[in-house]
mmCIF file of N, CA and C in Angstrom:
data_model
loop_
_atom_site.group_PDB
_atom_site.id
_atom_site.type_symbol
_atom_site.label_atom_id
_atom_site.label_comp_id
_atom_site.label_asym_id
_atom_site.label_seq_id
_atom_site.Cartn_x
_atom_site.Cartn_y
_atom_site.Cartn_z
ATOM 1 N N UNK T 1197 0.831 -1.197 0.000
ATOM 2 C CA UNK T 1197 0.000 0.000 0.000
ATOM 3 C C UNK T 1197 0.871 1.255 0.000
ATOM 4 N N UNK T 1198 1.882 1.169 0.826
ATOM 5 C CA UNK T 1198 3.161 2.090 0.866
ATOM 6 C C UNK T 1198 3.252 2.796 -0.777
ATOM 7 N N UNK T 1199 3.856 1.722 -1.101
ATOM 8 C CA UNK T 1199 4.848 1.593 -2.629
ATOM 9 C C UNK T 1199 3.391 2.622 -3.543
ATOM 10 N N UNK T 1200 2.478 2.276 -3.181
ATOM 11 C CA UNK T 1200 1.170 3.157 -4.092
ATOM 12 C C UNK T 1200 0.977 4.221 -3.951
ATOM 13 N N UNK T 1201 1.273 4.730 -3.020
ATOM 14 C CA UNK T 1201 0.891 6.393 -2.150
ATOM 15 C C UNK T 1201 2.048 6.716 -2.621
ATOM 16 N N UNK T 1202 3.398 5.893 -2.690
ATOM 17 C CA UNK T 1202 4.517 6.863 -3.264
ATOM 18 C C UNK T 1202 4.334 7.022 -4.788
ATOM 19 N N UNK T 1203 3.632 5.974 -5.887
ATOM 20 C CA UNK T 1203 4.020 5.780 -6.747
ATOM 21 C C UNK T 1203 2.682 7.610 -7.292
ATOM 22 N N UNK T 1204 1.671 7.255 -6.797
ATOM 23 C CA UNK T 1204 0.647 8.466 -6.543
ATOM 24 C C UNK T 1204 1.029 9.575 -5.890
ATOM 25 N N UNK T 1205 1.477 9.581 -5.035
ATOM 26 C CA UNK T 1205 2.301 10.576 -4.801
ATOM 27 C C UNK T 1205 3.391 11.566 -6.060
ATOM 28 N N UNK T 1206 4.397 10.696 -6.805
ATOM 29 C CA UNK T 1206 4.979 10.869 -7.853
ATOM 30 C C UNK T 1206 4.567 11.449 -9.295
ATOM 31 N N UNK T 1207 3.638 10.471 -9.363
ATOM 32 C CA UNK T 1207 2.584 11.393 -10.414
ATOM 33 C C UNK T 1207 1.656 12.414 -10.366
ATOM 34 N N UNK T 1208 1.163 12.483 -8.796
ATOM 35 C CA UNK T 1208 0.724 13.962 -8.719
ATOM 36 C C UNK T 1208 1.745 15.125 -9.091
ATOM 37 N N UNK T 1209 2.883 14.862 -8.679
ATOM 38 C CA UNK T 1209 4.162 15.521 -8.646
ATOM 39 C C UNK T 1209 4.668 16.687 -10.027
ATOM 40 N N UNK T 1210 4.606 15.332 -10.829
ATOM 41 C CA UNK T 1210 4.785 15.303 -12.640
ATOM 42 C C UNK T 1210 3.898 15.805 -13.186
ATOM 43 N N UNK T 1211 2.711 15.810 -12.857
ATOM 44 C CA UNK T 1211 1.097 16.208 -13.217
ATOM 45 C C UNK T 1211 1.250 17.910 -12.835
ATOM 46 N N UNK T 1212 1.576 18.066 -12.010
ATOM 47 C CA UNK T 1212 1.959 19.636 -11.661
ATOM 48 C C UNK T 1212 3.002 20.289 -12.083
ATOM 49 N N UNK T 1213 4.240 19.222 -12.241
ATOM 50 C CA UNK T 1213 5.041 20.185 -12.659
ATOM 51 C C UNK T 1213 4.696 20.151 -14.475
ATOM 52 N N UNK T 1214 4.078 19.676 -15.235
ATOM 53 C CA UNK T 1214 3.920 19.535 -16.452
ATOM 54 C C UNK T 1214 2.576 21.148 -16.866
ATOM 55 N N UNK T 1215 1.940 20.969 -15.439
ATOM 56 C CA UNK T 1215 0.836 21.954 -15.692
ATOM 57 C C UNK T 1215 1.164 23.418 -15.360
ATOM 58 N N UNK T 1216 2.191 23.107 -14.628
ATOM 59 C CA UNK T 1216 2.983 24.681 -14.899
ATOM 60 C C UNK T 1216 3.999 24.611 -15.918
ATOM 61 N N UNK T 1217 4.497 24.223 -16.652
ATOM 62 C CA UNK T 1217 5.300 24.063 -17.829
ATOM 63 C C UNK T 1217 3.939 24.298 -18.867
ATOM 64 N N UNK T 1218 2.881 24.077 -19.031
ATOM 65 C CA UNK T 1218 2.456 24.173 -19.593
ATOM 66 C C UNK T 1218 0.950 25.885 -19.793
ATOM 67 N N UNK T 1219 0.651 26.204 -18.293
ATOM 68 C CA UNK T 1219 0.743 27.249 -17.960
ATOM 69 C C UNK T 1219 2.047 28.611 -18.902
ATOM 70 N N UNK T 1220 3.179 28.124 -18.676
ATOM 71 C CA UNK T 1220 4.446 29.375 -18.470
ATOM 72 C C UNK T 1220 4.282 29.475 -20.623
ATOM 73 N N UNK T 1221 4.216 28.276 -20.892
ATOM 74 C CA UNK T 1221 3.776 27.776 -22.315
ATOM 75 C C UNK T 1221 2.839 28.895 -23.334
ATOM 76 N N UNK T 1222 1.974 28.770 -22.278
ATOM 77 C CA UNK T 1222 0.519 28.949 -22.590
ATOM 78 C C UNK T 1222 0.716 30.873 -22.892
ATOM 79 N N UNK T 1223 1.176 31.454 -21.394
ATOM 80 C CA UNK T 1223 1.670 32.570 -21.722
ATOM 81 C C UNK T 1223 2.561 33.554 -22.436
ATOM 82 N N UNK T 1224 3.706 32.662 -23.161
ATOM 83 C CA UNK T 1224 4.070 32.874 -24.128
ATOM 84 C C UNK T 1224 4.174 32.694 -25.431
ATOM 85 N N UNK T 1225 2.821 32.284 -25.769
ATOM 86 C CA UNK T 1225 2.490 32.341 -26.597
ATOM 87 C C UNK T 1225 1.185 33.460 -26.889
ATOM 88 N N UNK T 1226 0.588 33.805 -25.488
ATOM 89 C CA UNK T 1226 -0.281 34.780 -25.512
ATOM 90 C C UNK T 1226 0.692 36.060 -26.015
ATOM 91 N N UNK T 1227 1.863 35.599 -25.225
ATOM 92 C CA UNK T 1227 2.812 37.151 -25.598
ATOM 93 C C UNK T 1227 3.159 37.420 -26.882
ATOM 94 N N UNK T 1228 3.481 35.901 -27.584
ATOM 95 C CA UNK T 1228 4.195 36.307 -29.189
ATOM 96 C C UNK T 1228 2.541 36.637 -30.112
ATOM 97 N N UNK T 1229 1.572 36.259 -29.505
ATOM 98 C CA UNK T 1229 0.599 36.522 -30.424
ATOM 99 C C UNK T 1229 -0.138 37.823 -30.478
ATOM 100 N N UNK T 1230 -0.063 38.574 -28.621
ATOM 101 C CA UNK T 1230 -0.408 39.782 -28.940
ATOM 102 C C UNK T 1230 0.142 40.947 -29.794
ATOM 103 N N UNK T 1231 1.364 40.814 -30.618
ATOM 104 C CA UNK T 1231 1.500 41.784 -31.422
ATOM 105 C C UNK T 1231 1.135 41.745 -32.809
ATOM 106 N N UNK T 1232 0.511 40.999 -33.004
ATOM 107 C CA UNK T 1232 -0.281 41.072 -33.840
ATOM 108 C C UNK T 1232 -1.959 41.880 -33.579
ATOM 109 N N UNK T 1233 -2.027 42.784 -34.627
ATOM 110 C CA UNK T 1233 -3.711 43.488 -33.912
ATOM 111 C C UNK T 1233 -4.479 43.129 -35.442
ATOM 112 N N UNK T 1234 -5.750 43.393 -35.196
ATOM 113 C CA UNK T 1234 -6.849 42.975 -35.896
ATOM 114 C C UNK T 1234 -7.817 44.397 -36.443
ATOM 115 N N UNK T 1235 -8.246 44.186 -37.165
ATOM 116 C CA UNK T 1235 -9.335 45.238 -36.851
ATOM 117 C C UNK T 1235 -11.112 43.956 -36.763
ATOM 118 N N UNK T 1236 -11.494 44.263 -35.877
ATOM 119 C CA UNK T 1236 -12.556 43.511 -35.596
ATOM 120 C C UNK T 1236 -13.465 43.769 -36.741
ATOM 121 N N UNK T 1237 -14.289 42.607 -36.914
ATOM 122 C CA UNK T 1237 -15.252 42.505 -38.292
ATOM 123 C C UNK T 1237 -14.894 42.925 -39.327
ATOM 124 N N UNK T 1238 -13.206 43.025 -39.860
ATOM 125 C CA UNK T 1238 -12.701 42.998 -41.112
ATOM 126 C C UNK T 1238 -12.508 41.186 -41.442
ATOM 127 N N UNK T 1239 -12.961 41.411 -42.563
ATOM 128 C CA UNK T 1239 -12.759 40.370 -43.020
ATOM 129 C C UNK T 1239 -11.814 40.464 -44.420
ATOM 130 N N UNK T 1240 -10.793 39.525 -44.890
ATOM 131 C CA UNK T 1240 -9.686 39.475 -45.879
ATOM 132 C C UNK T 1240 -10.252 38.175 -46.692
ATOM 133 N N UNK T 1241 -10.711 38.247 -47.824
ATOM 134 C CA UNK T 1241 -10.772 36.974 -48.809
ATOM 135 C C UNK T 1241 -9.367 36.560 -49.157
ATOM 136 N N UNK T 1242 -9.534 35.453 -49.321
ATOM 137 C CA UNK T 1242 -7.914 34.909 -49.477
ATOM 138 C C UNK T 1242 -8.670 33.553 -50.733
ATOM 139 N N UNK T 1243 -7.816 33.453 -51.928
ATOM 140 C CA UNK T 1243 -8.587 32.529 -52.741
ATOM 141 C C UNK T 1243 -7.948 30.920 -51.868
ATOM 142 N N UNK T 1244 -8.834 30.118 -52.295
ATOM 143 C CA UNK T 1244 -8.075 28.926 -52.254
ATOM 144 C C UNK T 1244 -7.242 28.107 -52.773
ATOM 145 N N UNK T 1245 -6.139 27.954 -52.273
ATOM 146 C CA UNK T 1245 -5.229 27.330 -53.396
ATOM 147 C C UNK T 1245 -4.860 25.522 -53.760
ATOM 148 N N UNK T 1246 -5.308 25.084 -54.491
ATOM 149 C CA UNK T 1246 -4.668 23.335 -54.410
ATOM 150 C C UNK T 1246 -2.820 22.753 -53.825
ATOM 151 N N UNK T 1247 -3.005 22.372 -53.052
ATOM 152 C CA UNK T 1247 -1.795 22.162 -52.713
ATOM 153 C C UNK T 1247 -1.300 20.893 -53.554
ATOM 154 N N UNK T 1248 -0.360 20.630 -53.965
ATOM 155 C CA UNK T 1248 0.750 19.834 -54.542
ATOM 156 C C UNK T 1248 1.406 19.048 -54.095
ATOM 157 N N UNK T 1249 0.994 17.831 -53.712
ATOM 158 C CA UNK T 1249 2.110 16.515 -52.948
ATOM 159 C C UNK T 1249 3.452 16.686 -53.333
ATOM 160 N N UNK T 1250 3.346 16.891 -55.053
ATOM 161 C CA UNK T 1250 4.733 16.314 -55.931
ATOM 162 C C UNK T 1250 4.406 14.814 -55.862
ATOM 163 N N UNK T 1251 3.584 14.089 -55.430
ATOM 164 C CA UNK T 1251 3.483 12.904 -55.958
ATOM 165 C C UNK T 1251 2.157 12.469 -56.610
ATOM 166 N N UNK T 1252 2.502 11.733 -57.401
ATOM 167 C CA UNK T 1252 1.306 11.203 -58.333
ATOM 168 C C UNK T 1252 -0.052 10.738 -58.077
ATOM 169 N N UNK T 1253 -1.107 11.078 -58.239
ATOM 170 C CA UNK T 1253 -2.225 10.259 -58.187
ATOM 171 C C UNK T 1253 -2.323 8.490 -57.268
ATOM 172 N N UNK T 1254 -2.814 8.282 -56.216
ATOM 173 C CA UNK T 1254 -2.928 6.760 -56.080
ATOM 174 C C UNK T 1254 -3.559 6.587 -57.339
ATOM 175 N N UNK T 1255 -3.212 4.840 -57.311
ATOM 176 C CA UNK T 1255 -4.268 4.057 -58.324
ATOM 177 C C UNK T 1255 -5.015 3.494 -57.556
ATOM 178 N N UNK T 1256 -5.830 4.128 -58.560
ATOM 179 C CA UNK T 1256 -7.458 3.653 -57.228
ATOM 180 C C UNK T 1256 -8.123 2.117 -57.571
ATOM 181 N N UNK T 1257 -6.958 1.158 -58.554
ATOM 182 C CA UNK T 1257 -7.457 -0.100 -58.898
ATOM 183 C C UNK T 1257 -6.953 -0.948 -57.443
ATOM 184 N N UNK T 1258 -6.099 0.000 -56.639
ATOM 185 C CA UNK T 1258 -5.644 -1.379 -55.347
ATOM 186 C C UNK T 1258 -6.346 -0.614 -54.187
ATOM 187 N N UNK T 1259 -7.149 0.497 -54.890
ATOM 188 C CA UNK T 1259 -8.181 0.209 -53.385
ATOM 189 C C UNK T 1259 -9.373 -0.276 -53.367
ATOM 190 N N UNK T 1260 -10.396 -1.107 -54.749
ATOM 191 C CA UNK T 1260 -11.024 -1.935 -54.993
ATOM 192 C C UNK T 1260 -10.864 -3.064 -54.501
ATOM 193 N N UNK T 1261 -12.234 -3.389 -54.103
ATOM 194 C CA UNK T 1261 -12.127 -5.006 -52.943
ATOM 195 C C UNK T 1261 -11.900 -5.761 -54.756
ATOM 196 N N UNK T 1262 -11.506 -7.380 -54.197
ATOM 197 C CA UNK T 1262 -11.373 -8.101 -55.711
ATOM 198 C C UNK T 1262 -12.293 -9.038 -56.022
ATOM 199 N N UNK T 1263 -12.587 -9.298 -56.746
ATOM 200 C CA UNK T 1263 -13.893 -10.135 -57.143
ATOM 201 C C UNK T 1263 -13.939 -11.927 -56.801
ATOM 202 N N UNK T 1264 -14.739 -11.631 -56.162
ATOM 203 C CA UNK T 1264 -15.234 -13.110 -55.523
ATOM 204 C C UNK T 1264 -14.472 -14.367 -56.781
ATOM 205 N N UNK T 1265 -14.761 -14.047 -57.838
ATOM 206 C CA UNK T 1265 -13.819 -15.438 -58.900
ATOM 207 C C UNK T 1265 -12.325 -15.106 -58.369
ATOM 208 N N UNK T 1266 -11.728 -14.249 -58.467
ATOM 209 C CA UNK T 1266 -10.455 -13.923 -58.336
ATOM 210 C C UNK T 1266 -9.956 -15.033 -57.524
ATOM 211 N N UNK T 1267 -10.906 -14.564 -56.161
ATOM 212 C CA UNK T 1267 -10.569 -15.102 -54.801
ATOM 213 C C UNK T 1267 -10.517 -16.879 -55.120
ATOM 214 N N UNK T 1268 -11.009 -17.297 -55.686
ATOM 215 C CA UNK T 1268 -11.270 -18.919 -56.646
ATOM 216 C C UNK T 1268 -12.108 -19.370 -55.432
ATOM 217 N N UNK T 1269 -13.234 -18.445 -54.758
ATOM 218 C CA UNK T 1269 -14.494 -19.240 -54.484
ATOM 219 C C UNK T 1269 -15.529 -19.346 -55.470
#
């Protein structure tokens, strides 16, 4: 029962120190983002653009299930 209260003990530990790491986190990113300003209810159209893998098309013949003869039932 010992060994459990320590092992709980430990992870409360980690659990806090992660939530202030993640807290100190949290605020600097509030900081790098407030310099950026807005004007409220402007809105900017931006077109949409297709993005480009650079790789080719799948073939969409190997994502077809295969036909029951195939299978030789």
């Amino acid at each position: 029962m010992d060994e459990v209260t320590q092992q709980n003990a430990a992870l409360v530990e980690e659990a806090a120190a992660a939530a202030g790491s993640l807290q100190e986190q949290a605020q600097r990113l509030a900081e790098a983002v407030a310099v950026f300003k807005i004007n409220a209810g402007e809105v900017i159209e931006v077109p949409a653009q297709r993005l480009s893998s650079g790789r080719p098309a799948a073939d969409d013949s190997r994502l077809q299930a295969p036909d029951a003869l195939a299978l030789g039932h």
